[in-house]
Short mmCIF file of C-alpha atoms and ligand atoms in Angstrom, two decimals:
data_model
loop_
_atom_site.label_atom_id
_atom_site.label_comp_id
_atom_site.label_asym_id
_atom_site.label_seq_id
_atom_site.Cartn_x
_atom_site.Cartn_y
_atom_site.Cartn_z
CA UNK A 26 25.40 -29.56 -26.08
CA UNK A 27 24.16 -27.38 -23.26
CA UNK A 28 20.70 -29.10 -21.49
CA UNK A 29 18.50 -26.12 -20.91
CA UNK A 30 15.11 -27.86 -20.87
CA UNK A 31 13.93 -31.30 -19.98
CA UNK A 32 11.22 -33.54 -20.89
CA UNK A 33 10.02 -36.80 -19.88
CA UNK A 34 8.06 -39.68 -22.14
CA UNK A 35 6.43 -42.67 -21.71
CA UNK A 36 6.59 -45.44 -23.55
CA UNK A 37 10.43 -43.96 -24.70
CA UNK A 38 11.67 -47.44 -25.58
CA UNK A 39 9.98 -48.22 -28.73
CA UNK A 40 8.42 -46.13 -31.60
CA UNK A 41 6.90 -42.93 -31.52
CA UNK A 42 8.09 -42.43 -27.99
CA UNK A 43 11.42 -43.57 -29.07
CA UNK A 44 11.31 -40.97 -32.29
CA UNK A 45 10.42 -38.61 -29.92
CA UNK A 46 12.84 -38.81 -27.43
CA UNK A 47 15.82 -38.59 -30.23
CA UNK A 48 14.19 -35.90 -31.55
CA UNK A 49 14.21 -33.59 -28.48
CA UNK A 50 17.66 -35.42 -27.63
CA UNK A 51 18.96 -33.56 -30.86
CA UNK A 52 17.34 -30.68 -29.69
CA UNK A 53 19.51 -29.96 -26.48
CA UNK A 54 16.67 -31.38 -23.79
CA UNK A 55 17.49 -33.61 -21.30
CA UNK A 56 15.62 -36.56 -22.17
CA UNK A 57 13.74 -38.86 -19.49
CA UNK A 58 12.89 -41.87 -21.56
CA UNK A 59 10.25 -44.35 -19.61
CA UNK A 60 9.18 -47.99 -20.24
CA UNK A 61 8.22 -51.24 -18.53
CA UNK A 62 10.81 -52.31 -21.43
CA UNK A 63 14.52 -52.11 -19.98
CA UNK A 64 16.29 -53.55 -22.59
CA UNK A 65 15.01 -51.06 -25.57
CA UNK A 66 15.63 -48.13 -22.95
CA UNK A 67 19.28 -49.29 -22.79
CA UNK A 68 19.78 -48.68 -26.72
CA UNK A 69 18.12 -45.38 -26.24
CA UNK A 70 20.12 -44.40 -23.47
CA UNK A 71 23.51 -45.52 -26.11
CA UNK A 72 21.99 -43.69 -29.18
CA UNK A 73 21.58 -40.42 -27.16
CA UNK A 74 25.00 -40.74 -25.91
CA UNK A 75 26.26 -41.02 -29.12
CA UNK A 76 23.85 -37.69 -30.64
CA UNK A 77 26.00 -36.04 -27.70
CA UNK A 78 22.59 -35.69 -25.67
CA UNK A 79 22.07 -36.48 -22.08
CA UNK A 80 19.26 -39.00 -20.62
CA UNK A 81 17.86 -40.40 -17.44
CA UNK A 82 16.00 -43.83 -18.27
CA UNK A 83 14.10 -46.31 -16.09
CA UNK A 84 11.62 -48.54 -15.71
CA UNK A 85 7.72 -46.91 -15.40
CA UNK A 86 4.58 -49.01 -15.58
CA UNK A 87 2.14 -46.37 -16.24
CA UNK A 88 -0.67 -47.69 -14.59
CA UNK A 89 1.24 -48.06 -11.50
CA UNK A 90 1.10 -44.48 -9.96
CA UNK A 91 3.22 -44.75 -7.06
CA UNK A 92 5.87 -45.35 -9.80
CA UNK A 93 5.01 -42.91 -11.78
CA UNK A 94 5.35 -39.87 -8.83
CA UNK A 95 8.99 -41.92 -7.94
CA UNK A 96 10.36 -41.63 -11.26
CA UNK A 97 8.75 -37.78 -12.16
CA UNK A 98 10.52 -37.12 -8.81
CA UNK A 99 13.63 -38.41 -9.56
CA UNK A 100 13.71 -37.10 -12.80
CA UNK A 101 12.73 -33.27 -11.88
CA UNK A 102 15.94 -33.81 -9.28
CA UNK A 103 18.32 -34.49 -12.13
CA UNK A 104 16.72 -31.38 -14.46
CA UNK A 105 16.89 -29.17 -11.67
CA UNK A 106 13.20 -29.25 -10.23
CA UNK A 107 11.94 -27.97 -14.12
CA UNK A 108 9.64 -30.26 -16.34
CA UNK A 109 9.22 -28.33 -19.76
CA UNK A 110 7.41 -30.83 -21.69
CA UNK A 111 5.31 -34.07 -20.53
CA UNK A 112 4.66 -36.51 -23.47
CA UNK A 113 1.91 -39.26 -22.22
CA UNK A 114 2.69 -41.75 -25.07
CA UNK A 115 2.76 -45.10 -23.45
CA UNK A 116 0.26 -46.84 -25.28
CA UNK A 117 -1.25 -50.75 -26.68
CA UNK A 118 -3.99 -51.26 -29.27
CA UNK A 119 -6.00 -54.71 -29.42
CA UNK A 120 -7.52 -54.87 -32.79
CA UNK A 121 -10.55 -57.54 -33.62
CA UNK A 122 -14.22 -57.54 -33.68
CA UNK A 123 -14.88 -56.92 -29.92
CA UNK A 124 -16.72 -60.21 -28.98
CA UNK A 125 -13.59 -61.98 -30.01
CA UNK A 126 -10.64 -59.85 -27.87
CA UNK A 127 -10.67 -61.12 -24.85
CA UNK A 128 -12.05 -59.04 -22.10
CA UNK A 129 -8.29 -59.40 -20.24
CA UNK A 130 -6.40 -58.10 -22.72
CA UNK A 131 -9.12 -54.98 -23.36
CA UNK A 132 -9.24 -53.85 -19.70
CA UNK A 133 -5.17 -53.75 -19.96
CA UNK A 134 -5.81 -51.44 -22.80
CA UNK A 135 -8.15 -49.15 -20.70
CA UNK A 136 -5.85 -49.52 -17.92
CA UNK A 137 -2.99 -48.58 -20.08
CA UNK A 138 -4.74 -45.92 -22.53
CA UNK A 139 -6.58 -43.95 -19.85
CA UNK A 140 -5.17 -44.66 -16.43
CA UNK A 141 -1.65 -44.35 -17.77
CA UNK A 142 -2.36 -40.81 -19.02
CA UNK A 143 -4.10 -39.81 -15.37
CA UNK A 144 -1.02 -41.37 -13.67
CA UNK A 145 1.41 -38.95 -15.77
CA UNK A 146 -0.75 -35.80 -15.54
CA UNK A 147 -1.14 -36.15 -11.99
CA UNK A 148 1.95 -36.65 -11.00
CA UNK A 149 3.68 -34.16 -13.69
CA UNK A 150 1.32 -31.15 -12.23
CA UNK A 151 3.84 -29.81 -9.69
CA UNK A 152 6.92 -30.17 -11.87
CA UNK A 153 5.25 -28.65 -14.75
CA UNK A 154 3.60 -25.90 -12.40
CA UNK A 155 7.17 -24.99 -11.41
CA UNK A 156 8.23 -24.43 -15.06
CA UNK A 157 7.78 -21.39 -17.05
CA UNK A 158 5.72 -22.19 -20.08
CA UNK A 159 5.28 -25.90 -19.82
CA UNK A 160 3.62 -27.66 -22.18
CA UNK A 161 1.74 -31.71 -21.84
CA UNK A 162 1.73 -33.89 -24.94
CA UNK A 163 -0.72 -36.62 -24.65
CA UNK A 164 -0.69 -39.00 -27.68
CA UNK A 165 -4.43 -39.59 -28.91
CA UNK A 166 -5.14 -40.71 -32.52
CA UNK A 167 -7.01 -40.36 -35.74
CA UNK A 168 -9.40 -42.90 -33.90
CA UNK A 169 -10.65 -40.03 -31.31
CA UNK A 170 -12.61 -38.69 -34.09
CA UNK A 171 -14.99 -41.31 -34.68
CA UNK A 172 -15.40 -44.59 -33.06
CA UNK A 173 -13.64 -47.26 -35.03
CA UNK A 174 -14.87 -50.55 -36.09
CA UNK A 175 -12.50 -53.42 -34.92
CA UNK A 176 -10.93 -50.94 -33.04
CA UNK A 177 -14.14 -50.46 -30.58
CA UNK A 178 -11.96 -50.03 -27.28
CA UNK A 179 -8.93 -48.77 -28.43
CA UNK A 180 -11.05 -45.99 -30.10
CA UNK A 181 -13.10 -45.23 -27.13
CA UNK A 182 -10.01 -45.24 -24.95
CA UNK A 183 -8.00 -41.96 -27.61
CA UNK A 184 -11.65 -40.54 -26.76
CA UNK A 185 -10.99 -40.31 -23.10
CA UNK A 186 -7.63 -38.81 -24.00
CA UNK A 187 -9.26 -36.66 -26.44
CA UNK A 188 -11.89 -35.54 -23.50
CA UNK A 189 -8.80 -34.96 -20.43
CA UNK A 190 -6.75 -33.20 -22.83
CA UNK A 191 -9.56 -30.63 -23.89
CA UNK A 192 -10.62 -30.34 -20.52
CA UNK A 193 -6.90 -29.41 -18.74
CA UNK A 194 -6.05 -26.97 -21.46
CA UNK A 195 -8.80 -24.89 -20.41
CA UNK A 196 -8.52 -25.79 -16.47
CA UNK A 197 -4.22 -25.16 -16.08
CA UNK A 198 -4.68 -22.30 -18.59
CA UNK A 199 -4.15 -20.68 -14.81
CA UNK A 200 -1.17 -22.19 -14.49
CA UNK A 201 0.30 -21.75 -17.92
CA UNK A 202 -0.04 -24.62 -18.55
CA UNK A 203 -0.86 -26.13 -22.12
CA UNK A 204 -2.34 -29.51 -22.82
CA UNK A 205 -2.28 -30.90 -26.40
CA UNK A 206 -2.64 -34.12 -28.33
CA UNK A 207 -1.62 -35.28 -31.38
CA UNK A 208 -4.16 -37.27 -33.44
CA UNK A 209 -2.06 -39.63 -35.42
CA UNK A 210 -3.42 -42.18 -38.11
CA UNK A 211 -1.05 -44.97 -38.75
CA UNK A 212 2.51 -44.77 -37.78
CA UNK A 213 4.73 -47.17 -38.77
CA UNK A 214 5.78 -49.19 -35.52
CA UNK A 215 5.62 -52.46 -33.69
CA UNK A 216 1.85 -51.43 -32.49
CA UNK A 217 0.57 -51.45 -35.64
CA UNK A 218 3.32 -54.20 -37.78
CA UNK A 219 0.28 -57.01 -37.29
CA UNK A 220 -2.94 -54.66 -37.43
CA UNK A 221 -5.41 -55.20 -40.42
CA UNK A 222 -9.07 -53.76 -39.81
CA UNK A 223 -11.27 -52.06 -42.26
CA UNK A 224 -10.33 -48.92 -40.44
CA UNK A 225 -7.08 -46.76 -41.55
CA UNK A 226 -13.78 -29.68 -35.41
CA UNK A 227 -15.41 -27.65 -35.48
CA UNK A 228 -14.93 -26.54 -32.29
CA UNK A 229 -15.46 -22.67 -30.73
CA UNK A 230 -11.82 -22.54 -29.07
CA UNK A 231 -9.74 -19.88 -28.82
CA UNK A 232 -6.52 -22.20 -29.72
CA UNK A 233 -5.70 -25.14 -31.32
CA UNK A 234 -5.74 -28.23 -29.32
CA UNK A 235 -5.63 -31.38 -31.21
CA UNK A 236 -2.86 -31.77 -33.41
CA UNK A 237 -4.09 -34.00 -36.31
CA UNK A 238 -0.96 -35.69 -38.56
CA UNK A 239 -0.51 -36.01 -41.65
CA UNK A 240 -2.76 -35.29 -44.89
CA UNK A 241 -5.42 -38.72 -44.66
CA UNK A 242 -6.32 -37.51 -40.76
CA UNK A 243 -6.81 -33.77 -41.66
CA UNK A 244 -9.37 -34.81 -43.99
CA UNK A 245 -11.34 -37.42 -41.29
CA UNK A 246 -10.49 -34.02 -38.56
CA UNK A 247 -12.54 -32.00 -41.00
CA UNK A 248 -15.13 -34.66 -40.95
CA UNK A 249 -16.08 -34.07 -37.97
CA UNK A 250 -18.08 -31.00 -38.93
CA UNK A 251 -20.13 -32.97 -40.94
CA UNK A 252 -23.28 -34.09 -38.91
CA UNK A 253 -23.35 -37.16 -37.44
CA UNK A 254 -25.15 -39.70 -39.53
CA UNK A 255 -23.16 -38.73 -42.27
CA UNK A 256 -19.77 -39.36 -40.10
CA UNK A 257 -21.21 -42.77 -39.37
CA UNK A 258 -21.59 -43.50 -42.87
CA UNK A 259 -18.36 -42.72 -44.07
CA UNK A 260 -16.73 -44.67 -41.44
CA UNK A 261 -18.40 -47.27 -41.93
CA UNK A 262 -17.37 -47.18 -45.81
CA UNK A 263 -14.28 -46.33 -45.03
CA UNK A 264 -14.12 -49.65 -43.01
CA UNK A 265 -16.27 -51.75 -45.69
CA UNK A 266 -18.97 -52.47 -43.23
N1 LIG B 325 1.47 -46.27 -34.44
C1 LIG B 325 0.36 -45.66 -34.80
O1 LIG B 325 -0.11 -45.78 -35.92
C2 LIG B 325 -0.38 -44.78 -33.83
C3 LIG B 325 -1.46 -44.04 -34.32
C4 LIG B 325 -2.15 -43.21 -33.45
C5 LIG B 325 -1.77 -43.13 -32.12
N2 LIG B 325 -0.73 -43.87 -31.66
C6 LIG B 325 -0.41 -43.78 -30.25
O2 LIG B 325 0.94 -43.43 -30.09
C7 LIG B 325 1.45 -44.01 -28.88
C8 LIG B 325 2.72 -44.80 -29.19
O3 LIG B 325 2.42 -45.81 -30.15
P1 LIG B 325 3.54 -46.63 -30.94
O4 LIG B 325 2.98 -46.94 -32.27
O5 LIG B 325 4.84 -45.92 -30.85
O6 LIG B 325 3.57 -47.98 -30.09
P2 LIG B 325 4.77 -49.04 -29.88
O7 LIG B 325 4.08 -50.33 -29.57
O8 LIG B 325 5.75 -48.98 -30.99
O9 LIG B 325 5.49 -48.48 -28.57
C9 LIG B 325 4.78 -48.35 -27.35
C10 LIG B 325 5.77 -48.33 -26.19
O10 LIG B 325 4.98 -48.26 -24.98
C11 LIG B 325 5.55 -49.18 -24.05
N3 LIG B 325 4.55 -49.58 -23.07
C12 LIG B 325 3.54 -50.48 -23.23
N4 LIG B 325 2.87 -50.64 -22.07
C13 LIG B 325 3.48 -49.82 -21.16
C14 LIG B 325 3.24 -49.54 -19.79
N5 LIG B 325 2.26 -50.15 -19.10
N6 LIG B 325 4.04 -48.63 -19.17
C15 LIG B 325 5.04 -48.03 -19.85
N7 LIG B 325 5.31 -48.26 -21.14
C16 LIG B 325 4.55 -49.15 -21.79
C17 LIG B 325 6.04 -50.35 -24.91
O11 LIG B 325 7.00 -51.13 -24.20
C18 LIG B 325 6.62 -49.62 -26.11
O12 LIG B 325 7.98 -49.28 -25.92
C19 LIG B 325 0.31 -44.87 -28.31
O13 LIG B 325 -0.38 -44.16 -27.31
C20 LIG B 325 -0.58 -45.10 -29.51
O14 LIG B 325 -1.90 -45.37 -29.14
C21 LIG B 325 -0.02 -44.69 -32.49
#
């Protein structure tokens, strides 16, 4: 299979990073699958292999930038100095009432959620500002679109990836460059195997932005052109609060 584009994911070990890496694996890209997991990167490294796709794996802590800029670097070596797509999908969600997560384990999330995606869009901009056409992924959620109960930080932290995304599309539009998200609801994977909370645009742009998926967040995207109190309400019925 000839490798004529590259891209390179965090959070590649597990899940929708995972899903996404064998998907563009299938697709003839050369695949740069990230994680502070080894082990699960191993496996993906194996199952590419065996799709006859190529990969370059390693360990990345997101929030750790000078890692980050290390392994962009090393990867834009191996794919020839080119970075066609970025996917910032290294993500954790702590779900609870907020006085009872502790306040550890919700400034990891922050630090993970929002710092992680800085980290990768930093570091990505000369790579992807040396490539024709590149295009950033940045994995928000269904929970950008209102703030979720039970889900208070996590929420507010696919808000701040809501906000960076909207504002680079329109800032690198001089560069080519476009910056998306996708707006998921609930994916089937480890992050949410354990999560129970009440919880499952009108916007003058010239092109679409936020991707929302499947039929459940289309509906609660559409929402948000209904005014606010009445978005409040519905969440919070929607959550049985
Ligand atoms: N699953 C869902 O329902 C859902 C819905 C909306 C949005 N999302 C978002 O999609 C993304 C992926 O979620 P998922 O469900 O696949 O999660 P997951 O838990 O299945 O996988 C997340 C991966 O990120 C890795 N990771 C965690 N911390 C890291 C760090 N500091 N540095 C590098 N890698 C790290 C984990 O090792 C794991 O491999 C997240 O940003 C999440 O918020 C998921």
């Amino acid at each position: 299979m000839p490798v004529n584009r590259s891209v390179f994911i965090t959070g590649a070990a597990a899940g929708i990073g995972r899903a996404t890496a064998l998907t563009f694996a299938r697709n003839g890209y050369l695949v740069g699958g990230y994680d502070i997991d080894v082990a699960g990167l191993g496996s993906l490294a194996t199952e590419i292999s065996a799709l006859g796709g190529k990969s370059v794996v390693g360990h990345l802590d997101v929030t750790d930038h000078d890692e980050m800029a290390q392994r962009l670097g090393e990867f834009a070596d191996a794919a020839g100095g080119r970075l066609n797509v970025m996917v910032n999908n290294a993500g954790i969600l702590r779900a609870g009432r907020f006085e009872e997560i502790d306040i550890s384990a919700q400034l990891t999330e922050i630090d993970i959620n929002t710092k992680g995606v800085v980290n990768g869009l930093h570091a990505a901009f000369p790579y992807l500002r040396a490539t024709p056409n590149p295009v950033v992924v940045n994995l928000a959620s269904a929970s950008a679109i209102y703030g979720q109960p039970e889900l208070a930080t996590y929420s507010a932290t696919k808000f701040f990836v809501r906000g960076i995304t909207e504002a680079l599309d329109i800032e690198w539009n001089r560069y080519g460059i476009r910056v998306i998200d996708m707006w998921p609801l609930y994916v089937h994977t480890a992050m949410t195997d354990s999560i129970k909370t009440g919880t499952t645009e009108s916007r003058q742009v010239m092109r679409q932005v936020h991707f929302p998926v499947g039929a459940q967040t289309k509906v609660s995207a559409l929402s948000a052109r209904l005014p606010l109190w009445l978005q409040r309400l519905l969440t919070k019925r929607v959550a049985g609060m």
